[in-house]
Amino acid sequence: MQYDVIVIGSGPGGYVGAIRCAQLGLKTAVIEKYSTFGGTCLNVGCIPSKALLDSSEHYHNAAHNFDAFGISLKDLKVDMAKMIARKDDVIAQNTAGITFLFKKNKIDSFQGVGSFVDKNTINITKADGSTEQITAKNVIIATGSKPTSLPFLPVDKKRIITSTEALNLKEVPKHLIVIGGGVIGLELGSVYARLGSKVSVVEFAKSIIGTMDGGLGKELQRVLKKSLGMEFYLGHKVTGASAKGKVVKVTAEDPKGQEVTLEGDYCIVAVGRTAYSEGLGLENIGITVEERGKKIPVNAHLETAVQGVFAIGDVITGAMLAHKAEDEGVYVAEYIAGQKPHIDYNLIPGVVYTWPEVASVGKTEEQLKEAGVKYKAGSFSFKASGRAKASGDTDGFVKVLADATTDEVLGVHMIGPRAADMIGEATVAMEYRASAEDIARICHAHPTYTEALKEAALAATANRAIHA
């Protein structure tokens, strides 16, 4: 065999897995069909959306909040071309970083579409139509996902668009209709709402960010409506969308079955993502994908039905998160090398990068109730946080859920300033099976946002928050 490991796909799971393989002394190759490394996350997902979220947050603060801080501005305007150019530069810096890491770790890279000839042989079809074959003892499939398309929502990539096109708009929409109240829809919706768009979110479920703790969705909806004027059509079933000239029409049925029509100039279809498993030649090695979601079945070691062929990230079951894919890439590399790695899927945090940010780890109240687990809950509002008052970020709260008998922390859910970074402390605590009182007795620097976690833990321990 030419290689010990071939990785198909260079997204967070693929490139991290490849680097870990190389660190462990395995001769490694990566196949990537696009001209840059990094997959969806670095090119059209996590990184560019965060760049635009930061840009729009700066603008919104300057337009609406600076005056309260004693900063007066005039003639403020949005330069979309410059904003997009900055986003593209951030992407370029990150993808170049992966190229450097591949060279540093002596990883060979091939550009083209990889497909199985047999379980050890991969055919690479290049952009010019030429082909090349390479072989390996092990193969890791890390091909990620793509935006889900629906037959009654034809995407023209001009007016009816996906998250990919939403990252490159040349103008600020007057009225942006977002189909889907999940993470992607709310993040991109908030970008343009901050820049001045009217934003309407149409969601089939009765709440937004439905996979997270129910209290977070309610608070986020309240804040986005209050601070950005976003409108929410919950419990609405979208029945169609059409574009004519600069006008987009979206039709839906409300909870009573009555037809509702929304008119805007752009519509983002953000109803989830589907595993990208076609074109891999899986049928040549006897792998059948799941009918729903096109995901590749794997066992507890992330190995497919074919020995030596593994799959990780969005292309398998579980949360579609870059950090989950990264951990799985490391797991497979270490498993191939003969180690005994471990992933606790209960402790993979989820984050929504709106403002305020939303973050969650462990079990939700809904899950604990459904499982019949007796628990205690303690909450602390950022309205009572000295640091939040100083920065003007008093929306939101932290909630700690602990076992009623043992006091072990079972879940932490937060919406507030820098929640994306704060959730790390909760994840570490839960990894070491901390009790709520353990967190409550840790000295937290003052004034910091993380004091809210300590206070919530105090509230969960014996309803003894100091500043509530």
mmCIF file with all atom_site columns, C-alpha atoms in Angstrom, residues 150 153 176-190 199-214 216-222 224 230-238 267-273 351-354 358:
data_model
loop_
_atom_site.group_PDB
_atom_site.id
_atom_site.type_symbol
_atom_site.label_atom_id
_atom_site.label_alt_id
_atom_site.label_comp_id
_atom_site.label_asym_id
_atom_site.label_entity_id
_atom_site.label_seq_id
_atom_site.pdbx_PDB_ins_code
_atom_site.Cartn_x
_atom_site.Cartn_y
_atom_site.Cartn_z
_atom_site.occupancy
_atom_site.B_iso_or_equiv
_atom_site.pdbx_formal_charge
_atom_site.auth_seq_id
_atom_site.auth_comp_id
_atom_site.auth_asym_id
_atom_site.auth_atom_id
_atom_site.pdbx_PDB_model_num
ATOM 1  C CA . LEU A 1 150 ? -36.801 20.582 -0.765 1.00 0.00 ? 150 LEU A CA 1
ATOM 2  C CA . LEU A 1 153 ? -38.571 25.196 -2.576 1.00 0.00 ? 153 LEU A CA 1
ATOM 3  C CA . LEU A 1 176 ? -35.171 38.896 4.027  1.00 0.00 ? 176 LEU A CA 1
ATOM 4  C CA . ILE A 1 177 ? -37.356 35.837 4.553  1.00 0.00 ? 177 ILE A CA 1
ATOM 5  C CA . VAL A 1 178 ? -35.614 33.002 6.375  1.00 0.00 ? 178 VAL A CA 1
ATOM 6  C CA . ILE A 1 179 ? -37.114 29.534 6.126  1.00 0.00 ? 179 ILE A CA 1
ATOM 7  C CA . GLY A 1 180 ? -35.901 27.631 9.175  1.00 0.00 ? 180 GLY A CA 1
ATOM 8  C CA . GLY A 1 181 ? -35.495 28.755 12.777 1.00 0.00 ? 181 GLY A CA 1
ATOM 9  C CA . GLY A 1 182 ? -32.392 26.723 13.500 1.00 0.00 ? 182 GLY A CA 1
ATOM 10 C CA . VAL A 1 183 ? -28.794 27.817 14.040 1.00 0.00 ? 183 VAL A CA 1
ATOM 11 C CA . ILE A 1 184 ? -27.920 28.678 10.429 1.00 0.00 ? 184 ILE A CA 1
ATOM 12 C CA . GLY A 1 185 ? -31.107 30.613 9.702  1.00 0.00 ? 185 GLY A CA 1
ATOM 13 C CA . LEU A 1 186 ? -30.933 32.654 12.901 1.00 0.00 ? 186 LEU A CA 1
ATOM 14 C CA . GLU A 1 187 ? -27.230 33.481 12.547 1.00 0.00 ? 187 GLU A CA 1
ATOM 15 C CA . LEU A 1 188 ? -27.573 34.679 8.947  1.00 0.00 ? 188 LEU A CA 1
ATOM 16 C CA . GLY A 1 189 ? -30.877 36.377 9.702  1.00 0.00 ? 189 GLY A CA 1
ATOM 17 C CA . SER A 1 190 ? -29.283 38.317 12.533 1.00 0.00 ? 190 SER A CA 1
ATOM 18 C CA . VAL A 1 199 ? -36.139 39.768 8.697  1.00 0.00 ? 199 VAL A CA 1
ATOM 19 C CA . SER A 1 200 ? -39.002 37.272 8.897  1.00 0.00 ? 200 SER A CA 1
ATOM 20 C CA . VAL A 1 201 ? -38.314 33.751 10.164 1.00 0.00 ? 201 VAL A CA 1
ATOM 21 C CA . VAL A 1 202 ? -40.720 30.983 9.159  1.00 0.00 ? 202 VAL A CA 1
ATOM 22 C CA . GLU A 1 203 ? -40.380 27.814 11.246 1.00 0.00 ? 203 GLU A CA 1
ATOM 23 C CA . PHE A 1 204 ? -42.473 24.617 11.154 1.00 0.00 ? 204 PHE A CA 1
ATOM 24 C CA . ALA A 1 205 ? -41.865 23.846 14.838 1.00 0.00 ? 205 ALA A CA 1
ATOM 25 C CA . LYS A 1 206 ? -43.468 25.815 17.644 1.00 0.00 ? 206 LYS A CA 1
ATOM 26 C CA . SER A 1 207 ? -40.123 27.167 18.840 1.00 0.00 ? 207 SER A CA 1
ATOM 27 C CA . ILE A 1 208 ? -36.766 28.248 17.443 1.00 0.00 ? 208 ILE A CA 1
ATOM 28 C CA . ILE A 1 209 ? -33.508 26.299 18.075 1.00 0.00 ? 209 ILE A CA 1
ATOM 29 C CA . GLY A 1 210 ? -35.723 23.334 18.918 1.00 0.00 ? 210 GLY A CA 1
ATOM 30 C CA . THR A 1 211 ? -32.878 20.920 19.733 1.00 0.00 ? 211 THR A CA 1
ATOM 31 C CA . MET A 1 212 ? -31.708 23.098 22.633 1.00 0.00 ? 212 MET A CA 1
ATOM 32 C CA . ASP A 1 213 ? -33.258 23.688 26.064 1.00 0.00 ? 213 ASP A CA 1
ATOM 33 C CA . GLY A 1 214 ? -36.710 25.244 25.660 1.00 0.00 ? 214 GLY A CA 1
ATOM 34 C CA . LEU A 1 216 ? -33.096 29.285 25.520 1.00 0.00 ? 216 LEU A CA 1
ATOM 35 C CA . GLY A 1 217 ? -35.343 29.410 22.460 1.00 0.00 ? 217 GLY A CA 1
ATOM 36 C CA . LYS A 1 218 ? -37.945 31.538 24.229 1.00 0.00 ? 218 LYS A CA 1
ATOM 37 C CA . GLU A 1 219 ? -35.363 34.033 25.475 1.00 0.00 ? 219 GLU A CA 1
ATOM 38 C CA . LEU A 1 220 ? -33.550 34.233 22.126 1.00 0.00 ? 220 LEU A CA 1
ATOM 39 C CA . GLN A 1 221 ? -36.796 34.883 20.288 1.00 0.00 ? 221 GLN A CA 1
ATOM 40 C CA . ARG A 1 222 ? -37.693 37.631 22.761 1.00 0.00 ? 222 ARG A CA 1
ATOM 41 C CA . LEU A 1 224 ? -34.089 39.100 18.617 1.00 0.00 ? 224 LEU A CA 1
ATOM 42 C CA . MET A 1 230 ? -37.072 40.133 13.745 1.00 0.00 ? 230 MET A CA 1
ATOM 43 C CA . GLU A 1 231 ? -40.512 38.622 13.110 1.00 0.00 ? 231 GLU A CA 1
ATOM 44 C CA . PHE A 1 232 ? -41.274 34.977 13.805 1.00 0.00 ? 232 PHE A CA 1
ATOM 45 C CA . TYR A 1 233 ? -43.900 32.782 12.160 1.00 0.00 ? 233 TYR A CA 1
ATOM 46 C CA . LEU A 1 234 ? -43.784 29.660 14.322 1.00 0.00 ? 234 LEU A CA 1
ATOM 47 C CA . GLY A 1 235 ? -45.830 26.543 13.662 1.00 0.00 ? 235 GLY A CA 1
ATOM 48 C CA . HIS A 1 236 ? -46.005 27.557 9.994  1.00 0.00 ? 236 HIS A CA 1
ATOM 49 C CA . LYS A 1 237 ? -45.644 24.960 7.244  1.00 0.00 ? 237 LYS A CA 1
ATOM 50 C CA . VAL A 1 238 ? -44.015 26.414 4.127  1.00 0.00 ? 238 VAL A CA 1
ATOM 51 C CA . CYS A 1 267 ? -35.252 34.229 0.812  1.00 0.00 ? 267 CYS A CA 1
ATOM 52 C CA . ILE A 1 268 ? -32.759 31.967 2.595  1.00 0.00 ? 268 ILE A CA 1
ATOM 53 C CA . VAL A 1 269 ? -33.673 28.278 2.711  1.00 0.00 ? 269 VAL A CA 1
ATOM 54 C CA . ALA A 1 270 ? -32.082 27.012 5.919  1.00 0.00 ? 270 ALA A CA 1
ATOM 55 C CA . VAL A 1 271 ? -33.962 23.813 6.723  1.00 0.00 ? 271 VAL A CA 1
ATOM 56 C CA . GLY A 1 272 ? -30.925 21.752 7.669  1.00 0.00 ? 272 GLY A CA 1
ATOM 57 C CA . ARG A 1 273 ? -28.121 19.888 5.966  1.00 0.00 ? 273 ARG A CA 1
ATOM 58 C CA . VAL A 1 351 ? -23.497 27.110 20.184 1.00 0.00 ? 351 VAL A CA 1
ATOM 59 C CA . VAL A 1 352 ? -25.593 29.680 18.330 1.00 0.00 ? 352 VAL A CA 1
ATOM 60 C CA . TYR A 1 353 ? -23.518 32.757 17.416 1.00 0.00 ? 353 TYR A CA 1
ATOM 61 C CA . THR A 1 354 ? -26.292 35.311 17.521 1.00 0.00 ? 354 THR A CA 1
ATOM 62 C CA . VAL A 1 358 ? -26.521 30.747 23.048 1.00 0.00 ? 358 VAL A CA 1
#
